[in-house]
mmCIF file of C-alpha atoms in Angstrom:
data_model
loop_
_atom_site.group_PDB
_atom_site.id
_atom_site.type_symbol
_atom_site.label_atom_id
_atom_site.label_comp_id
_atom_site.label_asym_id
_atom_site.label_seq_id
_atom_site.Cartn_x
_atom_site.Cartn_y
_atom_site.Cartn_z
ATOM 1 C CA MET A 1 -38.805 1.598 -7.867
ATOM 2 C CA ARG A 2 -36.090 4.109 -6.485
ATOM 3 C CA ASP A 3 -32.659 4.668 -7.818
ATOM 4 C CA THR A 4 -29.980 3.514 -4.864
ATOM 5 C CA TYR A 5 -26.677 5.129 -4.544
ATOM 6 C CA LEU A 6 -23.341 4.699 -2.506
ATOM 7 C CA VAL A 7 -22.517 7.861 -0.716
ATOM 8 C CA GLY A 8 -19.663 6.429 1.423
ATOM 9 C CA ALA A 9 -17.368 3.428 1.784
ATOM 10 C CA GLY A 10 -14.331 2.656 3.816
ATOM 11 C CA GLN A 11 -12.594 -0.412 5.046
ATOM 12 C CA SER A 12 -10.075 -1.272 8.113
ATOM 13 C CA ASP A 13 -6.573 -2.810 6.912
ATOM 14 C CA TYR A 14 -6.674 -6.523 6.243
ATOM 15 C CA GLY A 15 -4.188 -8.835 7.928
ATOM 16 C CA ALA A 16 -3.534 -10.437 11.214
ATOM 17 C CA PHE A 17 -4.237 -7.577 14.132
ATOM 18 C CA PRO A 18 -4.016 -9.688 17.762
ATOM 19 C CA GLU A 19 -4.591 -6.631 19.537
ATOM 20 C CA GLU A 20 -7.878 -6.051 17.606
ATOM 21 C CA SER A 21 -11.594 -7.260 18.210
ATOM 22 C CA TYR A 22 -14.292 -7.532 15.886
ATOM 23 C CA ARG A 23 -15.589 -4.410 16.943
ATOM 24 C CA SER A 24 -12.589 -2.248 16.907
ATOM 25 C CA LEU A 25 -12.279 -3.356 13.200
ATOM 26 C CA PHE A 26 -15.519 -2.749 12.421
ATOM 27 C CA ARG A 27 -15.654 0.805 14.053
ATOM 28 C CA THR A 28 -12.515 1.593 11.950
ATOM 29 C CA ALA A 29 -14.348 0.788 8.913
ATOM 30 C CA TYR A 30 -17.323 2.570 9.808
ATOM 31 C CA GLU A 31 -15.639 5.526 10.465
ATOM 32 C CA ALA A 32 -13.667 5.420 7.049
ATOM 33 C CA THR A 33 -17.058 5.266 5.508
ATOM 34 C CA VAL A 34 -18.538 7.980 7.242
ATOM 35 C CA GLU A 35 -15.432 10.271 6.601
ATOM 36 C CA SER A 36 -15.839 9.261 2.938
ATOM 37 C CA ALA A 37 -19.443 10.424 2.877
ATOM 38 C CA GLY A 38 -18.236 14.021 4.444
ATOM 39 C CA GLY A 39 -19.938 13.174 7.688
ATOM 40 C CA VAL A 40 -22.956 11.254 8.634
ATOM 41 C CA ASP A 41 -25.282 11.752 11.818
ATOM 42 C CA ALA A 42 -26.013 8.462 13.194
ATOM 43 C CA ASP A 43 -29.678 9.589 13.768
ATOM 44 C CA ASP A 44 -29.934 9.772 9.758
ATOM 45 C CA VAL A 45 -29.001 5.540 9.438
ATOM 46 C CA ASP A 46 -32.347 4.126 8.921
ATOM 47 C CA GLU A 47 -31.035 0.480 8.879
ATOM 48 C CA ALA A 48 -28.133 -1.822 9.044
ATOM 49 C CA TYR A 49 -27.273 -4.764 7.467
ATOM 50 C CA VAL A 50 -23.672 -6.612 8.676
ATOM 51 C CA GLY A 51 -22.167 -9.872 7.029
ATOM 52 C CA THR A 52 -20.141 -12.487 9.163
ATOM 53 C CA LEU A 53 -19.719 -16.039 9.283
ATOM 54 C CA GLY A 54 -18.663 -16.059 12.927
ATOM 55 C CA VAL A 55 -14.995 -17.646 12.228
ATOM 56 C CA GLY A 56 -14.092 -18.979 15.815
ATOM 57 C CA GLY A 57 -17.534 -19.535 17.212
ATOM 58 C CA ARG A 58 -17.340 -15.612 18.398
ATOM 59 C CA GLN A 59 -21.003 -13.724 18.964
ATOM 60 C CA LEU A 60 -22.779 -16.196 16.592
ATOM 61 C CA GLY A 61 -25.955 -14.655 18.241
ATOM 62 C CA LEU A 62 -26.719 -10.658 17.643
ATOM 63 C CA SER A 63 -23.107 -10.135 16.146
ATOM 64 C CA GLY A 64 -24.843 -7.293 14.127
ATOM 65 C CA PRO A 65 -26.142 -5.355 17.127
ATOM 66 C CA ALA A 66 -23.032 -5.935 18.548
ATOM 67 C CA VAL A 67 -20.735 -4.148 16.260
ATOM 68 C CA THR A 68 -23.656 -1.288 15.259
ATOM 69 C CA GLU A 69 -24.267 -0.798 18.941
ATOM 70 C CA HIS A 70 -20.647 -0.252 19.391
ATOM 71 C CA VAL A 71 -20.226 2.479 16.528
ATOM 72 C CA GLY A 72 -23.044 4.374 18.073
ATOM 73 C CA LEU A 73 -25.926 3.334 15.937
ATOM 74 C CA ARG A 74 -28.303 2.562 18.907
ATOM 75 C CA GLY A 75 -31.909 1.880 18.225
ATOM 76 C CA VAL A 76 -31.228 1.419 14.583
ATOM 77 C CA PRO A 77 -32.564 -2.321 13.465
ATOM 78 C CA CYS A 78 -29.669 -4.171 12.513
ATOM 79 C CA THR A 79 -29.794 -7.468 10.556
ATOM 80 C CA ARG A 80 -26.807 -10.175 10.309
ATOM 81 C CA VAL A 81 -26.722 -11.698 6.996
ATOM 82 C CA GLU A 82 -24.727 -14.823 6.502
ATOM 83 C CA ASN A 83 -24.101 -16.428 3.321
ATOM 84 C CA ALA A 84 -20.611 -17.709 3.805
ATOM 85 C CA CYS A 85 -17.996 -15.429 1.751
ATOM 86 C CA ALA A 86 -20.659 -13.467 0.219
ATOM 87 C CA ALA A 87 -22.289 -12.356 3.323
ATOM 88 C CA SER A 88 -21.517 -8.600 2.836
ATOM 89 C CA GLY A 89 -22.077 -8.730 -0.739
ATOM 90 C CA TYR A 90 -25.511 -10.112 0.210
ATOM 91 C CA ALA A 91 -25.698 -7.476 2.830
ATOM 92 C CA ILE A 92 -25.309 -4.700 0.331
ATOM 93 C CA ARG A 93 -28.229 -6.073 -1.909
ATOM 94 C CA GLN A 94 -30.397 -6.165 1.230
ATOM 95 C CA ALA A 95 -29.440 -2.668 1.766
ATOM 96 C CA VAL A 96 -30.165 -1.596 -1.757
ATOM 97 C CA MET A 97 -33.783 -3.692 -1.464
ATOM 98 C CA ALA A 98 -34.614 -1.578 1.633
ATOM 99 C CA VAL A 99 -33.807 1.764 -0.100
ATOM 100 C CA ARG A 100 -35.713 0.583 -3.298
ATOM 101 C CA SER A 101 -38.736 -0.343 -1.524
ATOM 102 C CA GLY A 102 -39.202 3.043 0.388
ATOM 103 C CA MET A 103 -38.488 1.318 3.913
ATOM 104 C CA ALA A 104 -35.229 3.307 4.295
ATOM 105 C CA ASP A 105 -33.394 6.401 2.840
ATOM 106 C CA LEU A 106 -29.831 5.859 4.325
ATOM 107 C CA VAL A 107 -28.561 1.989 4.926
ATOM 108 C CA LEU A 108 -25.466 0.858 6.610
ATOM 109 C CA ALA A 109 -24.017 -2.306 5.036
ATOM 110 C CA GLY A 110 -20.819 -4.263 5.649
ATOM 111 C CA GLY A 111 -19.247 -7.277 7.108
ATOM 112 C CA PHE A 112 -16.336 -8.329 9.595
ATOM 113 C CA GLU A 113 -14.468 -11.255 10.377
ATOM 114 C CA VAL A 114 -11.563 -12.152 12.820
ATOM 115 C CA MET A 115 -9.639 -15.439 11.555
ATOM 116 C CA THR A 116 -6.041 -15.295 12.718
ATOM 117 C CA ASP A 117 -6.652 -15.762 16.475
ATOM 118 C CA SER A 118 -7.943 -19.539 15.897
ATOM 119 C CA SER A 119 -5.786 -22.893 15.027
ATOM 120 C CA SER A 120 -5.227 -23.810 11.641
ATOM 121 C CA GLU A 121 -7.337 -26.747 12.243
ATOM 122 C CA ALA A 122 -10.180 -24.642 14.104
ATOM 123 C CA THR A 123 -10.035 -21.971 10.948
ATOM 124 C CA LYS A 124 -10.234 -25.148 8.659
ATOM 125 C CA TYR A 125 -13.386 -26.153 10.416
ATOM 126 C CA TRP A 126 -14.977 -23.068 10.363
ATOM 127 C CA LEU A 127 -14.179 -22.620 6.635
ATOM 128 C CA GLY A 128 -15.561 -26.152 6.034
ATOM 129 C CA VAL A 129 -19.043 -25.499 7.109
ATOM 130 C CA SER A 130 -19.635 -23.415 3.964
ATOM 131 C CA GLY A 131 -19.372 -26.405 2.180
ATOM 132 C CA GLU A 132 -21.619 -29.481 2.193
ATOM 133 C CA THR A 133 -20.750 -30.701 5.613
ATOM 134 C CA ALA A 134 -21.970 -34.212 5.372
ATOM 135 C CA TRP A 135 -20.079 -35.215 2.182
ATOM 136 C CA GLU A 136 -17.475 -32.769 2.002
ATOM 137 C CA ARG A 137 -16.021 -31.248 5.243
ATOM 138 C CA MET A 138 -16.990 -34.592 7.142
ATOM 139 C CA SER A 139 -14.904 -36.740 4.834
ATOM 140 C CA GLY A 140 -11.646 -34.640 4.896
ATOM 141 C CA THR A 141 -12.330 -32.436 2.042
ATOM 142 C CA THR A 142 -10.885 -28.761 2.437
ATOM 143 C CA PHE A 143 -11.899 -25.757 0.470
ATOM 144 C CA ALA A 144 -8.284 -25.649 -0.984
ATOM 145 C CA GLY A 145 -9.081 -29.382 -2.188
ATOM 146 C CA VAL A 146 -12.312 -28.304 -3.582
ATOM 147 C CA TYR A 147 -11.155 -25.835 -5.448
ATOM 148 C CA ALA A 148 -8.169 -27.930 -6.535
ATOM 149 C CA GLN A 149 -10.656 -30.202 -8.030
ATOM 150 C CA MET A 150 -11.925 -27.508 -10.296
ATOM 151 C CA ALA A 151 -8.843 -26.406 -11.454
ATOM 152 C CA ASP A 152 -7.678 -29.899 -12.231
ATOM 153 C CA ALA A 153 -10.869 -30.435 -14.348
ATOM 154 C CA TYR A 154 -10.508 -26.845 -16.083
ATOM 155 C CA MET A 155 -6.851 -27.646 -16.958
ATOM 156 C CA ARG A 156 -7.696 -30.932 -18.183
ATOM 157 C CA GLU A 157 -10.738 -29.983 -20.170
ATOM 158 C CA TYR A 158 -9.603 -26.794 -21.823
ATOM 159 C CA GLY A 159 -5.541 -27.795 -22.199
ATOM 160 C CA VAL A 160 -4.402 -24.674 -19.831
ATOM 161 C CA GLU A 161 -1.083 -24.756 -18.234
ATOM 162 C CA ARG A 162 -0.844 -23.975 -14.431
ATOM 163 C CA GLU A 163 1.198 -21.311 -15.266
ATOM 164 C CA SER A 164 -1.913 -19.239 -16.379
ATOM 165 C CA LEU A 165 -2.967 -19.526 -12.386
ATOM 166 C CA SER A 166 0.275 -18.532 -11.518
ATOM 167 C CA ARG A 167 -0.229 -15.376 -13.753
ATOM 168 C CA VAL A 168 -3.173 -14.528 -11.876
ATOM 169 C CA ALA A 169 -1.282 -14.477 -8.570
ATOM 170 C CA VAL A 170 1.567 -12.289 -9.907
ATOM 171 C CA LYS A 171 -1.132 -9.883 -11.431
ATOM 172 C CA ASN A 172 -3.049 -9.415 -8.193
ATOM 173 C CA HIS A 173 0.133 -9.265 -6.083
ATOM 174 C CA ALA A 174 1.472 -6.194 -8.430
ATOM 175 C CA ASN A 175 -1.926 -4.620 -7.436
ATOM 176 C CA GLY A 176 -1.659 -5.398 -4.011
ATOM 177 C CA ALA A 177 1.714 -4.151 -3.688
ATOM 178 C CA LYS A 178 -0.070 -0.509 -4.793
ATOM 179 C CA ASN A 179 -2.802 -1.070 -1.939
ATOM 180 C CA PRO A 180 -1.657 0.373 1.750
ATOM 181 C CA GLN A 181 -4.775 -1.718 2.933
ATOM 182 C CA ALA A 182 -3.565 -5.068 1.559
ATOM 183 C CA GLN A 183 -2.456 -7.920 3.542
ATOM 184 C CA LEU A 184 0.143 -9.541 1.524
ATOM 185 C CA GLY A 185 1.340 -6.122 -0.188
ATOM 186 C CA PHE A 186 4.226 -7.770 -2.196
ATOM 187 C CA THR A 187 4.826 -8.506 -5.677
ATOM 188 C CA CYS A 188 5.864 -12.138 -6.869
ATOM 189 C CA THR A 189 6.973 -13.892 -10.043
ATOM 190 C CA VAL A 190 5.593 -16.582 -11.898
ATOM 191 C CA GLU A 191 8.530 -18.570 -10.745
ATOM 192 C CA ASP A 192 7.886 -17.931 -7.116
ATOM 193 C CA ALA A 193 4.300 -19.265 -7.673
ATOM 194 C CA GLU A 194 5.154 -22.237 -9.553
ATOM 195 C CA SER A 195 7.833 -23.496 -6.817
ATOM 196 C CA ALA A 196 5.943 -22.621 -4.076
ATOM 197 C CA PRO A 197 4.679 -25.413 -1.488
ATOM 198 C CA ALA A 198 1.804 -27.694 -2.836
ATOM 199 C CA VAL A 199 -1.310 -26.828 -0.740
ATOM 200 C CA SER A 200 -3.693 -29.173 -2.995
ATOM 201 C CA ASP A 201 -2.139 -30.106 -6.178
ATOM 202 C CA PRO A 202 -2.320 -28.505 -8.635
ATOM 203 C CA LEU A 203 -2.615 -25.449 -6.177
ATOM 204 C CA THR A 204 0.440 -23.948 -4.570
ATOM 205 C CA LEU A 205 0.606 -21.639 -1.563
ATOM 206 C CA TYR A 206 0.737 -18.533 -3.863
ATOM 207 C CA HIS A 207 -2.752 -19.886 -5.610
ATOM 208 C CA CYS A 208 -4.461 -19.549 -2.212
ATOM 209 C CA CYS A 209 -5.715 -16.383 -0.403
ATOM 210 C CA PRO A 210 -4.672 -15.745 3.149
ATOM 211 C CA THR A 211 -6.881 -15.897 6.089
ATOM 212 C CA SER A 212 -7.545 -12.276 7.241
ATOM 213 C CA ASP A 213 -8.948 -10.031 10.030
ATOM 214 C CA GLY A 214 -10.775 -7.198 8.595
ATOM 215 C CA ALA A 215 -14.043 -5.246 8.545
ATOM 216 C CA ALA A 216 -15.610 -3.323 5.536
ATOM 217 C CA ALA A 217 -18.812 -1.008 5.150
ATOM 218 C CA VAL A 218 -20.692 1.236 2.523
ATOM 219 C CA LEU A 219 -23.454 3.387 2.935
ATOM 220 C CA VAL A 220 -26.379 2.895 0.398
ATOM 221 C CA ALA A 221 -28.973 6.239 0.020
ATOM 222 C CA SER A 222 -31.985 6.817 -1.857
ATOM 223 C CA GLU A 223 -31.850 9.305 -4.654
ATOM 224 C CA ASP A 224 -33.422 12.185 -2.393
ATOM 225 C CA ALA A 225 -30.876 11.536 0.353
ATOM 226 C CA ALA A 226 -27.793 10.989 -1.844
ATOM 227 C CA ARG A 227 -28.198 14.638 -3.122
ATOM 228 C CA SER A 228 -27.094 15.882 0.159
ATOM 229 C CA PHE A 229 -23.626 14.268 -0.204
ATOM 230 C CA ASP A 230 -20.877 15.168 -2.242
ATOM 231 C CA GLU A 231 -20.137 12.120 -4.094
ATOM 232 C CA ARG A 232 -22.727 9.214 -5.319
ATOM 233 C CA ILE A 233 -22.170 6.589 -7.457
ATOM 234 C CA ARG A 234 -24.970 4.742 -8.700
ATOM 235 C CA VAL A 235 -25.913 1.351 -7.948
ATOM 236 C CA ALA A 236 -27.101 0.417 -11.672
ATOM 237 C CA GLY A 237 -27.691 -3.354 -11.104
ATOM 238 C CA VAL A 238 -27.854 -6.280 -8.455
ATOM 239 C CA GLY A 239 -28.297 -9.658 -9.089
ATOM 240 C CA ALA A 240 -27.929 -12.820 -6.938
ATOM 241 C CA ALA A 241 -28.338 -16.375 -7.047
ATOM 242 C CA SER A 242 -28.071 -19.825 -5.468
ATOM 243 C CA ASP A 243 -27.057 -23.189 -6.180
ATOM 244 C CA ARG A 244 -26.187 -26.707 -4.735
ATOM 245 C CA VAL A 245 -23.987 -26.248 -2.101
ATOM 246 C CA GLY A 246 -21.453 -29.443 -2.700
ATOM 247 C CA LEU A 247 -19.331 -29.180 -5.591
ATOM 248 C CA PHE A 248 -20.052 -32.893 -6.511
ATOM 249 C CA GLN A 249 -23.749 -32.031 -6.477
ATOM 250 C CA ARG A 250 -23.590 -29.577 -9.330
ATOM 251 C CA ASP A 251 -23.717 -30.242 -13.321
ATOM 252 C CA THR A 252 -20.139 -28.514 -13.881
ATOM 253 C CA TYR A 253 -16.565 -28.534 -12.196
ATOM 254 C CA THR A 254 -15.346 -25.917 -14.650
ATOM 255 C CA GLY A 255 -17.917 -23.227 -14.068
ATOM 256 C CA VAL A 256 -19.937 -21.590 -11.316
ATOM 257 C CA PRO A 257 -23.571 -21.457 -12.617
ATOM 258 C CA ALA A 258 -24.828 -19.347 -9.585
ATOM 259 C CA SER A 259 -22.302 -16.440 -10.948
ATOM 260 C CA THR A 260 -23.529 -16.541 -14.533
ATOM 261 C CA ASP A 261 -27.144 -16.305 -13.292
ATOM 262 C CA ALA A 262 -26.216 -13.473 -10.899
ATOM 263 C CA ALA A 263 -24.378 -11.841 -13.650
ATOM 264 C CA ASP A 264 -27.221 -11.903 -16.107
ATOM 265 C CA ALA A 265 -29.498 -10.534 -13.593
ATOM 266 C CA ALA A 266 -27.253 -7.838 -12.642
ATOM 267 C CA TYR A 267 -26.491 -6.903 -16.222
ATOM 268 C CA GLY A 268 -30.002 -6.862 -17.247
ATOM 269 C CA ALA A 269 -31.130 -4.696 -14.464
ATOM 270 C CA ALA A 270 -28.315 -2.079 -15.270
ATOM 271 C CA GLY A 271 -28.784 -2.340 -19.064
ATOM 272 C CA VAL A 272 -25.384 -3.379 -19.691
ATOM 273 C CA GLY A 273 -23.142 -6.057 -20.856
ATOM 274 C CA PRO A 274 -19.349 -7.079 -20.033
ATOM 275 C CA ALA A 275 -17.879 -4.772 -23.038
ATOM 276 C CA ASP A 276 -19.413 -1.787 -20.935
ATOM 277 C CA LEU A 277 -17.257 -2.303 -17.983
ATOM 278 C CA ASP A 278 -14.158 -0.219 -17.177
ATOM 279 C CA PHE A 279 -12.959 -2.649 -14.363
ATOM 280 C CA ALA A 280 -14.079 -5.497 -11.933
ATOM 281 C CA GLU A 281 -13.205 -7.087 -8.737
ATOM 282 C CA VAL A 282 -13.985 -10.684 -8.883
ATOM 283 C CA HIS A 283 -13.921 -13.537 -6.141
ATOM 284 C CA ASP A 284 -10.484 -15.057 -6.430
ATOM 285 C CA CYS A 285 -10.373 -16.784 -3.153
ATOM 286 C CA PHE A 286 -8.200 -19.084 -5.139
ATOM 287 C CA ALA A 287 -6.247 -18.546 -8.634
ATOM 288 C CA ILE A 288 -8.593 -20.856 -10.580
ATOM 289 C CA ALA A 289 -11.837 -18.848 -9.213
ATOM 290 C CA GLU A 290 -10.481 -16.022 -11.086
ATOM 291 C CA LEU A 291 -10.519 -17.445 -14.523
ATOM 292 C CA LEU A 292 -13.537 -19.228 -13.612
ATOM 293 C CA ALA A 293 -15.161 -15.748 -13.045
ATOM 294 C CA TYR A 294 -13.788 -14.485 -16.418
ATOM 295 C CA GLU A 295 -16.015 -17.017 -18.274
ATOM 296 C CA ASP A 296 -18.959 -16.853 -15.803
ATOM 297 C CA LEU A 297 -19.234 -13.151 -15.912
ATOM 298 C CA GLY A 298 -19.090 -13.014 -19.872
ATOM 299 C CA PHE A 299 -15.457 -11.854 -19.935
ATOM 300 C CA ALA A 300 -14.326 -14.795 -22.092
ATOM 301 C CA GLU A 301 -15.848 -17.775 -23.762
ATOM 302 C CA ARG A 302 -15.460 -20.993 -22.004
ATOM 303 C CA GLY A 303 -12.117 -22.308 -21.880
ATOM 304 C CA ASP A 304 -10.783 -18.815 -22.978
ATOM 305 C CA GLY A 305 -10.608 -17.082 -19.463
ATOM 306 C CA ALA A 306 -6.518 -17.851 -19.453
ATOM 307 C CA ARG A 307 -5.993 -15.941 -22.304
ATOM 308 C CA LEU A 308 -6.936 -12.802 -20.568
ATOM 309 C CA VAL A 309 -4.510 -13.057 -17.845
ATOM 310 C CA ASP A 310 -1.878 -14.699 -20.482
ATOM 311 C CA GLU A 311 -2.432 -11.509 -22.475
ATOM 312 C CA GLY A 312 -2.589 -8.989 -19.891
ATOM 313 C CA VAL A 313 -5.991 -7.977 -20.861
ATOM 314 C CA THR A 314 -6.772 -7.914 -17.007
ATOM 315 C CA ASP A 315 -3.744 -6.025 -15.744
ATOM 316 C CA LEU A 316 -3.921 -2.730 -14.177
ATOM 317 C CA ASP A 317 -2.977 -1.171 -17.670
ATOM 318 C CA GLY A 318 -5.128 -3.678 -19.818
ATOM 319 C CA ALA A 319 -8.432 -3.729 -21.284
ATOM 320 C CA LEU A 320 -10.653 -4.699 -18.516
ATOM 321 C CA PRO A 321 -8.434 -4.465 -15.068
ATOM 322 C CA VAL A 322 -9.559 -7.154 -12.903
ATOM 323 C CA ASN A 323 -8.953 -6.962 -8.992
ATOM 324 C CA THR A 324 -7.286 -3.743 -9.005
ATOM 325 C CA SER A 325 -7.318 -3.740 -4.964
ATOM 326 C CA GLY A 326 -5.167 -7.167 -5.107
ATOM 327 C CA GLY A 327 -8.200 -9.104 -4.661
ATOM 328 C CA LEU A 328 -8.867 -11.834 -2.014
ATOM 329 C CA LYS A 329 -5.374 -13.434 -3.202
ATOM 330 C CA SER A 330 -3.437 -10.273 -2.071
ATOM 331 C CA LYS A 331 -5.583 -7.694 -0.460
ATOM 332 C CA GLY A 332 -7.005 -10.339 1.851
ATOM 333 C CA HIS A 333 -10.242 -12.419 2.699
ATOM 334 C CA PRO A 334 -11.789 -11.593 6.168
ATOM 335 C CA ILE A 335 -14.967 -13.605 4.965
ATOM 336 C CA GLY A 336 -17.407 -11.598 6.316
ATOM 337 C CA ALA A 337 -15.927 -8.066 4.876
ATOM 338 C CA THR A 338 -15.085 -9.162 1.402
ATOM 339 C CA GLY A 339 -17.987 -8.591 -0.498
ATOM 340 C CA ALA A 340 -18.223 -4.996 1.124
ATOM 341 C CA GLY A 341 -14.376 -4.484 0.549
ATOM 342 C CA GLN A 342 -15.045 -5.273 -3.220
ATOM 343 C CA ALA A 343 -17.524 -2.487 -3.203
ATOM 344 C CA VAL A 344 -15.058 0.062 -1.376
ATOM 345 C CA GLU A 345 -12.630 -0.843 -4.004
ATOM 346 C CA ALA A 346 -15.278 0.277 -6.705
ATOM 347 C CA TRP A 347 -16.193 3.348 -4.730
ATOM 348 C CA LYS A 348 -12.513 4.433 -4.756
ATOM 349 C CA GLN A 349 -12.049 3.937 -8.222
ATOM 350 C CA LEU A 350 -15.124 5.595 -9.340
ATOM 351 C CA THR A 351 -14.642 8.727 -7.027
ATOM 352 C CA GLY A 352 -10.854 8.762 -8.185
ATOM 353 C CA ASP A 353 -9.701 8.168 -4.864
ATOM 354 C CA ALA A 354 -7.475 4.638 -5.576
ATOM 355 C CA GLY A 355 -3.976 6.090 -5.308
ATOM 356 C CA GLU A 356 -1.005 4.444 -7.246
ATOM 357 C CA ARG A 357 -3.517 1.948 -8.601
ATOM 358 C CA GLN A 358 -6.191 4.451 -9.758
ATOM 359 C CA LEU A 359 -7.324 3.889 -13.016
ATOM 360 C CA ASP A 360 -7.895 6.468 -15.904
ATOM 361 C CA ASP A 361 -11.129 7.777 -15.605
ATOM 362 C CA PRO A 362 -13.290 4.591 -14.992
ATOM 363 C CA LYS A 363 -17.070 5.128 -15.378
ATOM 364 C CA ARG A 364 -18.564 1.976 -14.717
ATOM 365 C CA GLY A 365 -17.426 -1.030 -12.636
ATOM 366 C CA LEU A 366 -18.781 -4.717 -11.528
ATOM 367 C CA THR A 367 -18.256 -6.483 -8.150
ATOM 368 C CA HIS A 368 -18.454 -10.409 -7.765
ATOM 369 C CA ASN A 369 -18.764 -12.024 -4.444
ATOM 370 C CA VAL A 370 -19.040 -16.122 -4.327
ATOM 371 C CA GLY A 371 -20.120 -18.204 -0.948
ATOM 372 C CA GLY A 372 -18.011 -21.240 -0.611
ATOM 373 C CA SER A 373 -17.657 -22.894 -3.792
ATOM 374 C CA GLY A 374 -20.653 -21.803 -5.612
ATOM 375 C CA GLY A 375 -23.243 -22.094 -3.540
ATOM 376 C CA ALA A 376 -24.289 -18.558 -3.595
ATOM 377 C CA ALA A 377 -23.187 -15.724 -5.663
ATOM 378 C CA VAL A 378 -24.094 -11.803 -5.905
ATOM 379 C CA VAL A 379 -22.995 -9.336 -8.504
ATOM 380 C CA HIS A 380 -23.039 -5.425 -8.339
ATOM 381 C CA VAL A 381 -22.460 -2.889 -11.311
ATOM 382 C CA PHE A 382 -21.774 0.386 -10.061
ATOM 383 C CA GLU A 383 -21.631 3.394 -12.385
ATOM 384 C CA ARG A 384 -20.970 7.041 -12.101
ATOM 385 C CA GLU A 385 -23.699 9.600 -13.498
ATOM 386 C CA ASP A 386 -21.532 10.550 -16.735
ATOM 387 C CA ALA A 387 -21.624 6.988 -17.630
ATOM 388 C CA PRO A 388 -21.741 6.565 -21.066
ATOM 389 C CA GLU A 389 -24.849 4.927 -22.799
ATOM 390 C CA PRO A 390 -24.326 1.292 -22.432
ATOM 391 C CA ARG A 391 -24.446 -1.200 -25.721
ATOM 392 C CA GLY A 392 -27.293 -3.298 -23.756
ATOM 393 C CA ALA A 393 -27.467 -6.300 -21.365
ATOM 394 C CA GLY A 394 -25.532 -9.367 -22.902
ATOM 395 C CA ALA A 395 -23.637 -6.992 -25.328
ATOM 396 C CA GLY A 396 -19.586 -7.953 -25.552
ATOM 397 C CA ARG A 397 -19.937 -11.552 -23.820
ATOM 398 C CA GLY A 398 -16.694 -13.097 -24.912
ATOM 399 C CA GLU A 399 -15.328 -10.304 -26.473
ATOM 400 C CA VAL A 400 -13.611 -8.462 -23.743
ATOM 401 C CA GLY A 401 -9.960 -7.752 -25.201
ATOM 402 C CA ARG A 402 -10.582 -8.822 -28.607
#
């Protein structure tokens, strides 16, 4: 099985752009990706995978070819990937699989979404189709409501105060304020988050990510193809898993089993453990989702995730910075672009191009992308070629920051 590498990555700004279309946003991301790679001939791209939910009902059929044709990749086979919020994370996984199998040497993977041109009622409908439609969406449960149930169960089971959720928002907004492509690029305080209007108790407005327009993409190359590029980042491990779509159907409200399964597969493939990571981008659609991710990904033991944010372990200058981009909470969450956007941040950090939020010489990072409330999850481990010898898969579980 062949090694795979990222050789370029880029994204559009995330936000509300009434003057843009899904095609123009994807073009922006594609051009940024090609520029980061030092230039790419369209004829050299063998395959493309594009993730999107199709919020608002736009171009539900052939949305992949609609954007790849628009950027000049005519004749390149393109497959649309739909796995709710994990769509482009899975698109990257498909690209890695295509290269590892020998079917392709250079593959474009990315995603897009336009979410701000629909009414709030219509947007809630499109978000809801990623839940269990018969018993969650059709009974009136929103995604904020689903994650509020998770937050309530977690806080009660482990004695965690809501202030820990607010600290997640404060941290991610502090990082997003250093990211010129973030949608909500401003700072906030714990008091701001605690006193904000309730969305679904115990979640306030500051505990919820925005709806966003945006696109992101990466180029995945074989080892031979990667030699012709100035920068290359190894895809050390990939893991993915699925679970019951409805929260009420699963065995736990205080964890996302698909995330744990995906992480274990990625760690095993990469031969690393949580203690080998220098940073992580995790799926924080709601603040509680980040705390659960700390535990699902092995950064903390069950019930101990709040400690990481309370003690600053996951701050930009902490032992394991999490969501240096600002995360979904501050950077934004254009559903189909989110997973690829996380990989863009990993690329920037590992190539030293993250600007004000640049970490000190990171060698290895992880991205974690979840679909719905946990019906699907995908995890990637990326590393520089000068990354230190890992301690081994499973090493360091629950030890980060101790």
